[in-house]
């Protein structure tokens, strides 16, 4: 059995699900470790699944169980991100819509959960083998691209994630030279997250999770540690910060 693994966090995401399928097909010998709030049957006998509530305590517990496997981690891909739902709250259209609870929930899930995972998994990622760590960001987090305004909390939670990864890239260029960081924008993808906002999206601009997972798999496979973070879209085109 191989001791090379990839880690998929937020594995119930529609894009993550397609990504796991793509990785299973492309890397049949690699162990796939999934993490989710959901109990999920491992897709492959060689896989491991951990249920996690994403509290700092449980993130550290799951990370130490992963570390205990003594695997070589090839990639970590963090899909967690929310825009609406369980708070019954939708993205803000105007200043009066700003709501502290909604905003803090988005900053917690979209910005801090990825960083807590990077923190907790760092000891496993500092090996001599290259490791690509990707967080699902969004073009809407680009400050220079913001011409429409609105969506205050979602935009800025992704902008904050981008800045966190930028700082981490500076630090890891000194401390863990074999880690490559990526911030990935999938494009508008047909998932529960985008469902309420798809009405004005032309068919050709609404991607399937399978297409996006294929693009992301290619980007990860062709990325190499260079001491920087790449903020890229599904075509691997750089996005202005
Ligand atoms: N779909 C799009 O058009 C689009 C566009 C730009 C960026 N993105 C980004 O792509 C990523 C994946 O989203 P998706 O489109 O695949 O949406 P999705 O199917 O709705 O997936 C939601 C993701 O967020 C996690 N999540 C949901 N509620 C959470 C909570 N309370 N605490 C912690 N984690 C929670 C889920 O993790 P569990 O496995 O733990 O449930 C899952 O990974 C997100 O970061 C999103 O911002 C999507």
Coordinates of C-alpha atoms and ligand atoms in Angstrom, one line a residue:
X1 CA 0.0 0.0 0.0
X2 CA 1.3 3.5 -0.9
X3 CA 2.4 5.9 1.8
X4 CA 1.7 8.9 -0.5
X5 CA -1.6 10.8 0.3
X6 CA -3.6 13.7 -0.7
X7 CA -5.9 15.5 1.7
X8 CA -9.3 16.9 0.8
X9 CA -11.0 19.2 3.4
X10 CA -14.6 20.2 3.1
X11 CA -15.2 17.0 1.2
X12 CA -19.0 17.3 0.9
X13 CA -18.6 20.3 -1.5
X14 CA -19.9 19.5 -4.9
X15 CA -16.6 20.6 -6.4
X16 CA -14.7 18.5 -3.8
X17 CA -16.8 15.4 -4.6
X18 CA -15.9 15.7 -8.3
X19 CA -12.3 16.4 -7.4
X20 CA -12.1 13.2 -5.3
X21 CA -13.5 11.2 -8.3
X22 CA -10.9 12.8 -10.6
X23 CA -8.0 12.2 -8.2
X24 CA -9.2 8.6 -7.6
X25 CA -9.1 8.0 -11.4
X26 CA -5.8 9.8 -11.9
X27 CA -3.9 8.6 -8.9
X28 CA -5.2 5.1 -8.1
X29 CA -2.3 4.3 -5.8
X30 CA -2.5 7.5 -3.7
X31 CA -4.4 7.4 -0.4
X32 CA -7.2 10.0 -0.3
X33 CA -7.8 11.5 3.1
X34 CA -11.1 13.3 3.3
X35 CA -12.4 15.6 6.1
X36 CA -16.0 16.9 6.4
X37 CA -18.7 17.8 8.9
X38 CA -20.5 14.8 7.3
X39 CA -19.9 11.2 8.0
X40 CA -18.9 10.0 4.5
X41 CA -18.2 6.5 3.3
X42 CA -14.7 6.4 1.9
X43 CA -14.9 6.2 -1.9
X44 CA -12.0 3.7 -2.2
X45 CA -10.8 1.0 0.1
X46 CA -7.4 2.9 0.3
X47 CA -9.1 6.0 1.6
X48 CA -9.5 7.5 5.1
X49 CA -12.3 9.8 6.2
X50 CA -12.5 12.0 9.3
X51 CA -15.6 13.8 10.6
X52 CA -14.8 17.2 12.0
X53 CA -16.8 20.1 13.4
X54 CA -14.0 22.5 12.5
X55 CA -13.5 23.8 16.0
X56 CA -9.8 24.5 16.6
X57 CA -9.8 21.6 19.0
X58 CA -11.2 19.1 16.5
X59 CA -9.0 20.4 13.7
X60 CA -6.0 19.8 15.8
X61 CA -7.2 16.3 16.8
X62 CA -7.9 15.3 13.2
X63 CA -4.6 16.8 12.0
X64 CA -2.7 14.8 14.7
X65 CA -4.4 11.6 13.6
X66 CA -3.4 12.4 10.0
X67 CA 0.2 13.2 11.2
X68 CA 0.2 9.8 13.0
X69 CA -0.2 8.0 9.7
X70 CA 3.3 9.1 8.7
X71 CA 2.3 9.6 5.1
X72 CA 3.9 11.8 2.5
X73 CA 1.4 14.4 1.7
X74 CA 1.3 15.4 -2.0
X75 CA -1.5 18.0 -1.8
X76 CA -4.0 19.5 0.6
X77 CA -7.1 21.1 -1.0
X78 CA -9.5 23.1 1.2
X79 CA -12.9 23.6 -0.2
X80 CA -14.8 25.1 2.7
X81 CA -16.7 28.2 1.9
X82 CA -20.2 29.5 2.3
X83 CA -22.3 32.3 0.8
X84 CA -25.8 31.8 2.2
X85 CA -27.9 29.1 3.7
X86 CA -28.0 27.9 7.3
X87 CA -28.1 31.5 8.6
X88 CA -31.1 32.3 6.4
X89 CA -29.0 35.2 5.2
X90 CA -28.0 36.2 1.7
X91 CA -25.2 38.4 0.5
X92 CA -25.6 42.1 1.2
X93 CA -26.9 44.4 -1.5
X94 CA -26.5 47.6 0.5
X95 CA -24.8 48.8 3.7
X96 CA -28.1 48.5 5.7
X97 CA -27.9 44.7 5.0
X98 CA -24.7 44.2 6.9
X99 CA -25.3 41.7 9.8
X100 CA -22.6 40.9 12.3
X101 CA -23.6 37.3 12.8
X102 CA -23.6 36.5 9.1
X103 CA -20.4 38.4 8.5
X104 CA -18.5 36.7 11.4
X105 CA -19.8 33.2 10.2
X106 CA -18.4 33.9 6.8
X107 CA -15.0 35.1 8.1
X108 CA -14.8 32.1 10.4
X109 CA -15.6 29.5 7.6
X110 CA -14.2 31.2 4.5
X111 CA -11.0 32.7 6.0
X112 CA -10.1 31.2 9.4
X113 CA -11.0 27.5 8.8
X114 CA -8.5 27.2 5.9
X115 CA -5.8 28.9 8.0
X116 CA -6.4 26.7 11.0
X117 CA -5.9 23.6 8.7
X118 CA -2.7 25.1 7.3
X119 CA -1.5 25.7 10.9
X120 CA -2.4 22.2 12.1
X121 CA -1.1 20.3 9.1
X122 CA 2.2 22.2 8.8
X123 CA 4.3 19.6 10.5
X124 CA 3.2 17.0 7.9
X125 CA 3.8 19.3 5.0
X126 CA 7.4 20.2 5.7
X127 CA 8.9 17.1 4.2
X128 CA 11.5 17.0 1.4
X129 CA 8.7 16.1 -1.1
X130 CA 6.8 19.0 -2.7
X131 CA 3.3 19.6 -1.4
X132 CA 0.7 21.8 -3.0
X133 CA -1.8 23.5 -0.7
X134 CA -4.8 25.0 -2.4
X135 CA -7.7 26.9 -0.9
X136 CA -10.8 27.6 -2.9
X137 CA -10.9 31.4 -3.1
X138 CA -13.0 33.5 -5.6
X139 CA -12.4 36.3 -8.1
X140 CA -14.8 38.3 -6.1
X141 CA -12.1 38.6 -3.4
X142 CA -10.0 40.6 -5.8
X143 CA -9.9 44.3 -4.7
X144 CA -8.9 45.6 -8.1
X145 CA -11.7 43.6 -9.8
X146 CA -14.4 45.1 -7.6
X147 CA -16.6 47.2 -9.9
X148 CA -20.0 46.0 -8.7
X149 CA -19.8 46.5 -5.0
X150 CA -22.1 44.6 -2.7
X151 CA -21.6 41.1 -1.2
X152 CA -19.6 42.8 1.5
X153 CA -18.9 39.8 3.7
X154 CA -18.3 37.1 1.1
X155 CA -16.0 39.4 -0.9
X156 CA -14.0 40.4 2.0
X157 CA -13.8 37.0 3.6
X158 CA -12.1 35.8 0.4
X159 CA -9.9 38.9 0.2
X160 CA -8.8 38.2 3.8
X161 CA -8.1 34.5 2.9
X162 CA -6.0 35.8 0.0
X163 CA -4.0 38.1 2.3
X164 CA -3.6 35.2 4.8
X165 CA -2.2 33.0 2.1
X166 CA 0.1 35.8 0.8
X167 CA 1.6 36.2 4.3
X168 CA 1.9 32.4 4.7
X169 CA 3.8 32.3 1.4
X170 CA 6.3 34.8 2.6
X171 CA 6.8 32.9 5.9
X172 CA 6.9 29.4 4.2
X173 CA 9.5 30.6 1.7
X174 CA 11.8 30.6 4.7
X175 CA 10.4 27.8 6.8
X176 CA 9.0 25.2 4.4
X177 CA 10.5 25.7 0.9
X178 CA 8.7 22.6 -0.5
X179 CA 5.2 23.9 -0.1
X180 CA 3.4 25.6 -3.0
X181 CA 0.3 27.7 -2.1
X182 CA -2.6 28.3 -4.6
X183 CA -5.7 30.3 -4.3
X184 CA -8.1 28.9 -6.8
X185 CA -11.2 30.6 -8.4
X186 CA -13.4 27.9 -10.0
X187 CA -15.6 30.2 -12.0
X188 CA -19.4 30.1 -11.4
X189 CA -20.0 26.4 -10.9
X190 CA -23.3 24.6 -10.6
X191 CA -23.3 23.8 -6.8
X192 CA -25.6 24.5 -3.9
X193 CA -23.5 27.6 -3.1
X194 CA -24.3 29.3 -6.4
X195 CA -27.8 27.8 -7.0
X196 CA -29.7 31.0 -5.9
X197 CA -27.6 33.2 -8.2
X198 CA -27.5 31.3 -11.4
X199 CA -30.5 32.9 -13.2
X200 CA -28.4 35.5 -15.1
X201 CA -25.4 33.3 -15.8
X202 CA -25.2 32.1 -19.4
X203 CA -25.1 28.4 -19.8
X204 CA -21.6 28.4 -21.2
X205 CA -20.4 30.3 -18.1
X206 CA -21.9 27.9 -15.6
X207 CA -19.4 25.2 -15.2
X208 CA -20.0 21.6 -14.0
X209 CA -18.2 20.5 -10.9
X210 CA -16.6 17.8 -13.0
X211 CA -15.1 20.4 -15.5
X212 CA -13.7 22.5 -12.6
X213 CA -12.3 19.5 -10.8
X214 CA -10.5 18.4 -13.9
X215 CA -9.0 21.9 -14.4
X216 CA -8.0 22.1 -10.7
X217 CA -6.4 18.7 -10.8
X218 CA -4.3 19.8 -13.8
X219 CA -3.2 23.0 -12.1
X220 CA -2.2 21.1 -8.9
X221 CA -0.3 18.5 -10.9
X222 CA 1.7 21.1 -12.8
X223 CA 2.5 23.4 -9.7
X224 CA 5.9 23.5 -8.1
X225 CA 7.2 25.2 -5.0
X226 CA 8.5 28.6 -5.9
X227 CA 8.1 30.5 -2.6
X228 CA 5.0 32.4 -3.8
X229 CA 1.2 32.0 -3.7
X230 CA -0.6 31.9 -7.1
X231 CA -4.1 33.4 -7.3
X232 CA -5.5 31.8 -10.4
X233 CA -8.7 31.0 -12.2
X234 CA -9.8 27.7 -13.7
X235 CA -7.8 28.4 -16.8
X236 CA -4.7 28.8 -14.6
X237 CA -4.7 32.6 -15.5
X238 CA -3.4 34.8 -12.8
X239 CA -6.0 37.1 -11.1
X240 CA -5.0 40.6 -10.1
X241 CA -5.1 41.0 -6.3
Ligands
LIG1 N1 -19.8 27.4 -6.8 C1 -19.3 28.5 -7.3 O1 -19.8 29.2 -8.2 C2 -18.1 29.1 -6.6 C3 -17.5 30.2 -7.1 C4 -16.3 30.8 -6.5 C5 -15.8 30.1 -5.4 N2 -16.4 29.0 -4.9 C6 -15.8 28.4 -3.7 O2 -15.7 27.0 -3.9 C7 -15.7 26.3 -2.6 C8 -16.5 25.1 -2.7 O3 -17.9 25.5 -2.9 P1 -19.0 24.7 -3.7 O4 -19.4 25.6 -4.8 O5 -18.6 23.3 -4.0 O6 -20.2 24.7 -2.6 P2 -20.9 23.6 -1.7 O7 -21.1 22.4 -2.5 O8 -22.1 24.3 -1.1 O9 -19.8 23.3 -0.6 C9 -19.7 24.0 0.6 C10 -18.4 23.7 1.3 O10 -18.4 24.5 2.5 C11 -18.2 23.7 3.7 N3 -19.2 24.2 4.7 C12 -20.5 24.5 4.6 N4 -21.0 24.9 5.7 C13 -20.0 24.9 6.6 C14 -19.8 25.2 8.0 N5 -20.9 25.6 8.7 N6 -18.6 25.1 8.6 C15 -17.6 24.7 7.9 N7 -17.6 24.4 6.6 C16 -18.8 24.5 5.9 C17 -18.6 22.3 3.2 O11 -17.8 21.4 4.0 P3 -18.3 20.0 4.7 O12 -17.7 18.9 3.8 O13 -17.6 20.0 6.0 O14 -19.8 20.0 4.7 C18 -18.1 22.3 1.8 O15 -16.7 22.1 1.7 C19 -16.1 27.4 -1.6 O16 -15.0 27.9 -0.9 C20 -16.7 28.5 -2.5 O17 -16.5 29.8 -1.9 C21 -17.5 28.5 -5.5

